[in-house]
Amino acid sequence: MELRYPVTLNPSATVFGLAFMDAGNTWTSFKTFNPFDVYRSAGVGVRVFLPMFGLLGLDWGYRFDDVPTAPFMQRSQVHFTIGMNLGEL
């Protein structure tokens, strides 16, 4: 889930602040599927739409749950995106 708030709606540079929460997992078969066995995270970010470059994004996320297959994975990560993903259409 993502909640965006417009900081400026100027056509030459539209800026949104956002907060998000994610939950997900992968299963090897339908027999092992459990919709309540998910890994959770949340974070904040910013999206800037520039007509010359398109959509630029910078996010910081924090992972709440341990991942058994990756015990040394960082809890906090920063992601940079260029362009829209299909979920933003």
C-alpha positions as semicolon CSV with decimal commas, in nm:
position;residue;x (nm);y (nm);z (nm)
1;M;0,000;0,000;0,000
2;E;0,132;0,344;-0,088
3;L;0,004;0,686;0,015
4;R;0,123;0,984;-0,192
5;Y;0,095;1,349;-0,098
6;P;0,158;1,624;-0,358
7;V;0,429;1,870;-0,251
8;T;0,405;2,072;-0,571
9;L;0,196;2,019;-0,883
10;N;0,403;2,249;-1,105
11;P;0,395;2,102;-1,461
12;S;0,772;2,150;-1,504
13;A;0,852;1,946;-1,190
14;T;0,577;1,761;-1,005
15;V;0,690;1,637;-0,661
16;F;0,515;1,383;-0,435
17;G;0,612;1,264;-0,088
18;L;0,502;0,910;0,000
19;A;0,480;0,648;0,271
20;F;0,441;0,278;0,199
21;M;0,388;-0,062;0,360
22;D;0,460;-0,395;0,189
23;A;0,399;-0,759;0,274
24;G;0,481;-1,062;0,062
25;N;0,637;-1,405;0,032
26;T;0,692;-1,682;-0,223
27;W;0,579;-2,042;-0,197
28;T;0,696;-2,348;-0,389
29;S;0,346;-2,497;-0,432
30;F;-0,021;-2,436;-0,357
31;K;-0,002;-2,691;-0,073
32;T;0,245;-2,474;0,120
33;F;0,059;-2,146;0,048
34;N;-0,029;-1,950;0,361
35;P;-0,150;-1,590;0,306
36;F;-0,066;-1,501;0,670
37;D;0,301;-1,611;0,642
38;V;0,442;-1,291;0,492
39;Y;0,745;-1,070;0,541
40;R;0,664;-0,707;0,622
41;S;0,834;-0,374;0,553
42;A;0,755;-0,002;0,550
43;G;0,922;0,317;0,439
44;V;0,910;0,666;0,298
45;G;1,014;0,820;-0,031
46;V;0,982;1,093;-0,288
47;R;0,871;1,090;-0,654
48;V;0,964;1,368;-0,896
49;F;0,815;1,384;-1,244
50;L;1,032;1,581;-1,487
51;P;0,902;1,597;-1,846
52;M;1,255;1,558;-1,984
53;F;1,346;1,246;-1,777
54;G;1,012;1,099;-1,668
55;L;0,948;0,973;-1,317
56;L;1,240;0,960;-1,070
57;G;1,206;0,803;-0,727
58;L;1,409;0,769;-0,409
59;D;1,282;0,538;-0,131
60;W;1,406;0,427;0,209
61;G;1,257;0,105;0,343
62;Y;1,288;-0,090;0,669
63;R;1,236;-0,467;0,695
64;F;1,054;-0,583;1,012
65;D;1,094;-0,962;0,980
66;D;1,399;-1,188;0,959
67;V;1,447;-1,383;0,635
68;P;1,574;-1,735;0,718
69;T;1,747;-1,777;0,379
70;A;1,933;-1,442;0,412
71;P;2,033;-1,400;0,779
72;F;2,282;-1,117;0,714
73;M;2,057;-0,904;0,490
74;Q;2,041;-0,539;0,597
75;R;1,719;-0,427;0,766
76;S;1,734;-0,082;0,606
77;Q;1,773;-0,019;0,232
78;V;1,764;0,276;-0,007
79;H;1,628;0,231;-0,362
80;F;1,646;0,463;-0,662
81;T;1,406;0,421;-0,953
82;I;1,383;0,567;-1,300
83;G;1,056;0,542;-1,493
84;M;0,721;0,397;-1,391
85;N;0,660;0,036;-1,298
86;L;0,336;-0,133;-1,406
87;G;0,180;-0,078;-1,062
88;E;0,185;0,299;-1,116
89;L;-0,018;0,305;-1,439
